[in-house]
Tab-separated table of C-alpha atoms in Angstrom:
chain	number	residue	atom	x	y	z
A	13	MET	CA	1.671	-51.560	-68.787
A	14	GLU	CA	-1.782	-52.313	-70.260
A	15	ALA	CA	-3.165	-53.325	-66.852
A	16	GLU	CA	-1.764	-50.141	-65.311
A	17	LEU	CA	-3.394	-47.945	-67.975
A	18	THR	CA	-6.697	-49.812	-67.568
A	19	ALA	CA	-6.583	-49.259	-63.795
A	20	LEU	CA	-5.695	-45.596	-64.288
A	21	ALA	CA	-8.593	-45.159	-66.741
A	22	ALA	CA	-10.973	-46.753	-64.221
A	23	SER	CA	-9.654	-44.462	-61.478
A	24	GLY	CA	-10.056	-41.420	-63.681
A	25	ALA	CA	-13.602	-42.332	-64.700
A	26	THR	CA	-14.598	-42.932	-61.076
A	27	ALA	CA	-13.134	-39.578	-60.035
A	28	PHE	CA	-14.667	-37.646	-62.934
A	29	VAL	CA	-18.126	-39.162	-62.489
A	30	GLY	CA	-17.899	-38.683	-58.723
A	31	LEU	CA	-17.141	-35.007	-59.220
A	32	MET	CA	-19.981	-34.571	-61.717
A	33	VAL	CA	-22.562	-34.756	-58.926
A	34	THR	CA	-20.845	-32.243	-56.649
A	35	GLU	CA	-20.586	-28.488	-56.618
A	36	ALA	CA	-16.850	-28.944	-57.211
A	37	TRP	CA	-17.633	-30.051	-60.775
A	38	THR	CA	-17.819	-26.422	-61.898
A	39	GLN	CA	-14.158	-26.051	-60.856
A	40	ALA	CA	-13.040	-29.376	-62.344
A	41	ARG	CA	-15.019	-29.523	-65.603
A	42	GLY	CA	-12.806	-27.227	-67.679
A	43	ARG	CA	-9.634	-29.012	-66.638
A	44	VAL	CA	-11.159	-32.412	-67.353
A	45	ALA	CA	-12.385	-31.207	-70.766
A	46	ARG	CA	-8.942	-29.854	-71.671
A	47	PHE	CA	-7.312	-33.158	-70.687
A	48	LEU	CA	-9.820	-35.212	-72.681
A	49	ALA	CA	-9.765	-32.958	-75.762
A	50	ARG	CA	-6.260	-33.947	-76.919
A	51	GLY	CA	-6.442	-32.186	-80.259
A	52	GLU	CA	-10.237	-32.144	-80.423
A	53	ASP	CA	-12.459	-29.149	-79.810
A	54	VAL	CA	-12.595	-28.521	-76.048
A	55	ASP	CA	-16.128	-27.131	-76.361
A	56	VAL	CA	-17.344	-30.411	-77.874
A	57	ILE	CA	-15.812	-32.403	-75.010
A	58	ASP	CA	-17.226	-29.927	-72.486
A	59	ALA	CA	-20.707	-30.407	-73.969
A	60	GLU	CA	-20.304	-34.200	-73.798
A	61	LEU	CA	-19.280	-33.937	-70.143
A	62	GLU	CA	-22.289	-31.767	-69.394
A	63	GLU	CA	-24.577	-34.243	-71.177
A	64	SER	CA	-23.103	-37.059	-69.073
A	65	ARG	CA	-23.635	-34.989	-65.948
A	66	GLU	CA	-27.306	-34.496	-66.820
A	67	GLU	CA	-27.708	-38.237	-67.496
A	68	LEU	CA	-25.984	-39.028	-64.219
A	69	THR	CA	-28.119	-36.598	-62.237
A	70	ALA	CA	-31.309	-38.043	-63.724
A	71	ALA	CA	-30.141	-41.617	-63.095
A	72	ARG	CA	-29.299	-40.869	-59.477
A	73	ALA	CA	-32.642	-39.130	-58.955
A	74	ALA	CA	-34.399	-42.215	-60.344
A	75	ALA	CA	-32.155	-44.507	-58.256
A	76	ASP	CA	-31.121	-46.206	-61.511
A	77	ASP	CA	-27.786	-47.744	-60.509
A	78	GLU	CA	-27.376	-49.382	-63.903
A	79	ALA	CA	-27.590	-46.048	-65.716
A	80	VAL	CA	-25.115	-44.529	-63.239
A	81	ALA	CA	-22.718	-47.412	-63.972
A	82	ASP	CA	-23.209	-46.871	-67.716
A	83	VAL	CA	-22.064	-43.245	-67.481
A	84	GLU	CA	-18.954	-44.261	-65.558
A	85	GLU	CA	-18.255	-47.111	-67.995
A	86	GLU	CA	-18.531	-44.723	-70.938
A	87	TRP	CA	-15.815	-42.470	-69.501
A	88	ARG	CA	-13.660	-45.419	-68.410
A	89	ILE	CA	-13.613	-46.731	-71.986
A	90	ARG	CA	-12.942	-43.277	-73.360
A	91	LEU	CA	-10.041	-42.720	-70.971
A	92	ARG	CA	-8.602	-46.170	-71.682
A	93	ARG	CA	-8.654	-45.467	-75.428
A	94	ALA	CA	-7.027	-42.064	-74.905
A	95	LEU	CA	-4.275	-43.624	-72.803
A	96	ARG	CA	-3.680	-46.410	-75.340
A	97	ALA	CA	-3.366	-43.842	-78.128
A	98	ASN	CA	-1.069	-41.656	-76.031
A	99	PRO	CA	0.586	-43.524	-73.123
A	100	GLU	CA	2.529	-40.368	-72.218
A	101	ALA	CA	-0.794	-38.871	-71.110
A	102	ALA	CA	-0.822	-41.259	-68.136
A	103	ASP	CA	1.440	-38.979	-66.092
A	104	GLU	CA	-0.740	-35.993	-66.946
A	105	LEU	CA	-3.859	-37.906	-65.876
A	106	ARG	CA	-2.208	-38.960	-62.596
A	107	THR	CA	-1.304	-35.323	-61.907
A	108	LEU	CA	-4.832	-34.182	-62.745
A	109	LEU	CA	-6.342	-36.822	-60.446
A	110	GLU	CA	-4.013	-35.754	-57.605
A	111	GLU	CA	-5.025	-32.130	-58.096
A	112	LEU	CA	-8.729	-33.005	-58.211
A	113	SER	CA	-8.703	-35.366	-55.225
A	114	PRO	CA	-9.137	-32.571	-52.642
A	115	LEU	CA	-12.214	-31.405	-54.574
A	116	GLU	CA	-13.571	-34.952	-54.715
A	117	SER	CA	-13.087	-35.613	-51.015
A	118	ALA	CA	-14.340	-32.189	-49.975
A	119	GLY	CA	-17.912	-33.076	-50.907
A	120	PRO	CA	-20.569	-30.403	-50.622
A	121	GLY	CA	-18.805	-28.507	-47.858
A	122	PRO	CA	-16.839	-28.778	-44.652
A	123	ALA	CA	-18.233	-30.861	-41.813
A	124	VAL	CA	-19.437	-28.622	-39.025
A	125	SER	CA	-20.657	-29.588	-35.589
A	126	VAL	CA	-23.493	-27.453	-34.244
A	127	THR	CA	-25.265	-27.767	-30.914
A	128	ASN	CA	-28.588	-26.002	-30.315
A	129	THR	CA	-30.484	-25.856	-27.056
A	130	ILE	CA	-34.150	-24.977	-26.692
A	131	SER	CA	-35.327	-24.040	-23.229
A	132	GLY	CA	-38.142	-22.151	-21.600
A	133	SER	CA	-41.606	-21.578	-23.051
A	134	THR	CA	-44.094	-24.233	-24.115
A	135	HIS	CA	-43.647	-26.342	-27.225
A	136	ASN	CA	-46.744	-27.901	-28.749
A	137	GLY	CA	-44.866	-29.994	-31.258
A	138	PRO	CA	-41.430	-31.070	-32.311
A	139	VAL	CA	-38.751	-28.476	-32.914
A	140	PHE	CA	-36.228	-29.034	-35.699
A	141	GLN	CA	-33.205	-26.998	-36.599
A	142	GLY	CA	-31.080	-27.942	-39.548
A	143	GLN	CA	-30.197	-27.399	-43.147
A	144	THR	CA	-32.124	-29.984	-45.144
A	145	PHE	CA	-35.319	-31.819	-44.296
A	146	SER	CA	-37.572	-33.736	-46.640
A	147	ALA	CA	-40.622	-35.998	-46.527
A	148	LEU	CA	-41.520	-35.121	-42.949
A	149	THR	CA	-44.979	-35.958	-41.612
A	150	PHE	CA	-46.338	-34.767	-38.285
A	151	ASN	CA	-49.440	-36.159	-36.645
A	152	SER	CA	-50.826	-34.139	-33.770
A	153	GLY	CA	-53.478	-36.657	-32.792
A	154	ARG	CA	-56.230	-34.070	-33.334
A	155	GLY	CA	-58.601	-34.093	-36.235
A	156	VAL	CA	-58.573	-31.187	-38.636
A	157	ASP	CA	-61.816	-29.768	-37.250
A	158	ALA	CA	-61.135	-30.625	-33.605
A	159	PRO	CA	-60.786	-27.547	-31.398
A	160	GLU	CA	-57.649	-27.186	-29.363
A	161	GLN	CA	-58.064	-28.469	-25.814
A	162	ARG	CA	-56.569	-26.303	-23.095
A	163	PRO	CA	-55.674	-27.569	-19.674
A	164	GLY	CA	-58.558	-27.162	-17.241
A	165	THR	CA	-61.266	-27.004	-19.939
A	166	ALA	CA	-63.638	-29.752	-20.944
């Protein structure tokens, strides 16, 4: 039974931490806080979850895998202790994880396939259509002060 509770705690921590970095966290946070409170003040647990989310977001932005693992480990230990103190909570945690799994797998939004076609007219550079672009650099081959050269002119 101990190994099963340890595995369940690890599963729960992975799911909770995974949700913390998604938009679905706003839907899941209250339910997770209520589960974890178990006689404690839900607002205190909610604040601790939000603090962990901020730590996790900063760690991911800094590409600090160790800090990300620390946040997950913290919640794994906390869940394991809660399940040891109240083994009956295991079924409730399993149910919560089943209910949250569609949110976890949904990610930021549904996958959509879009096809765009550009035709006609003259394009003097690349054309991009999309939702998110970052760190793009374009080199036109002309200097900043170089005048534009038109066909047929010297």
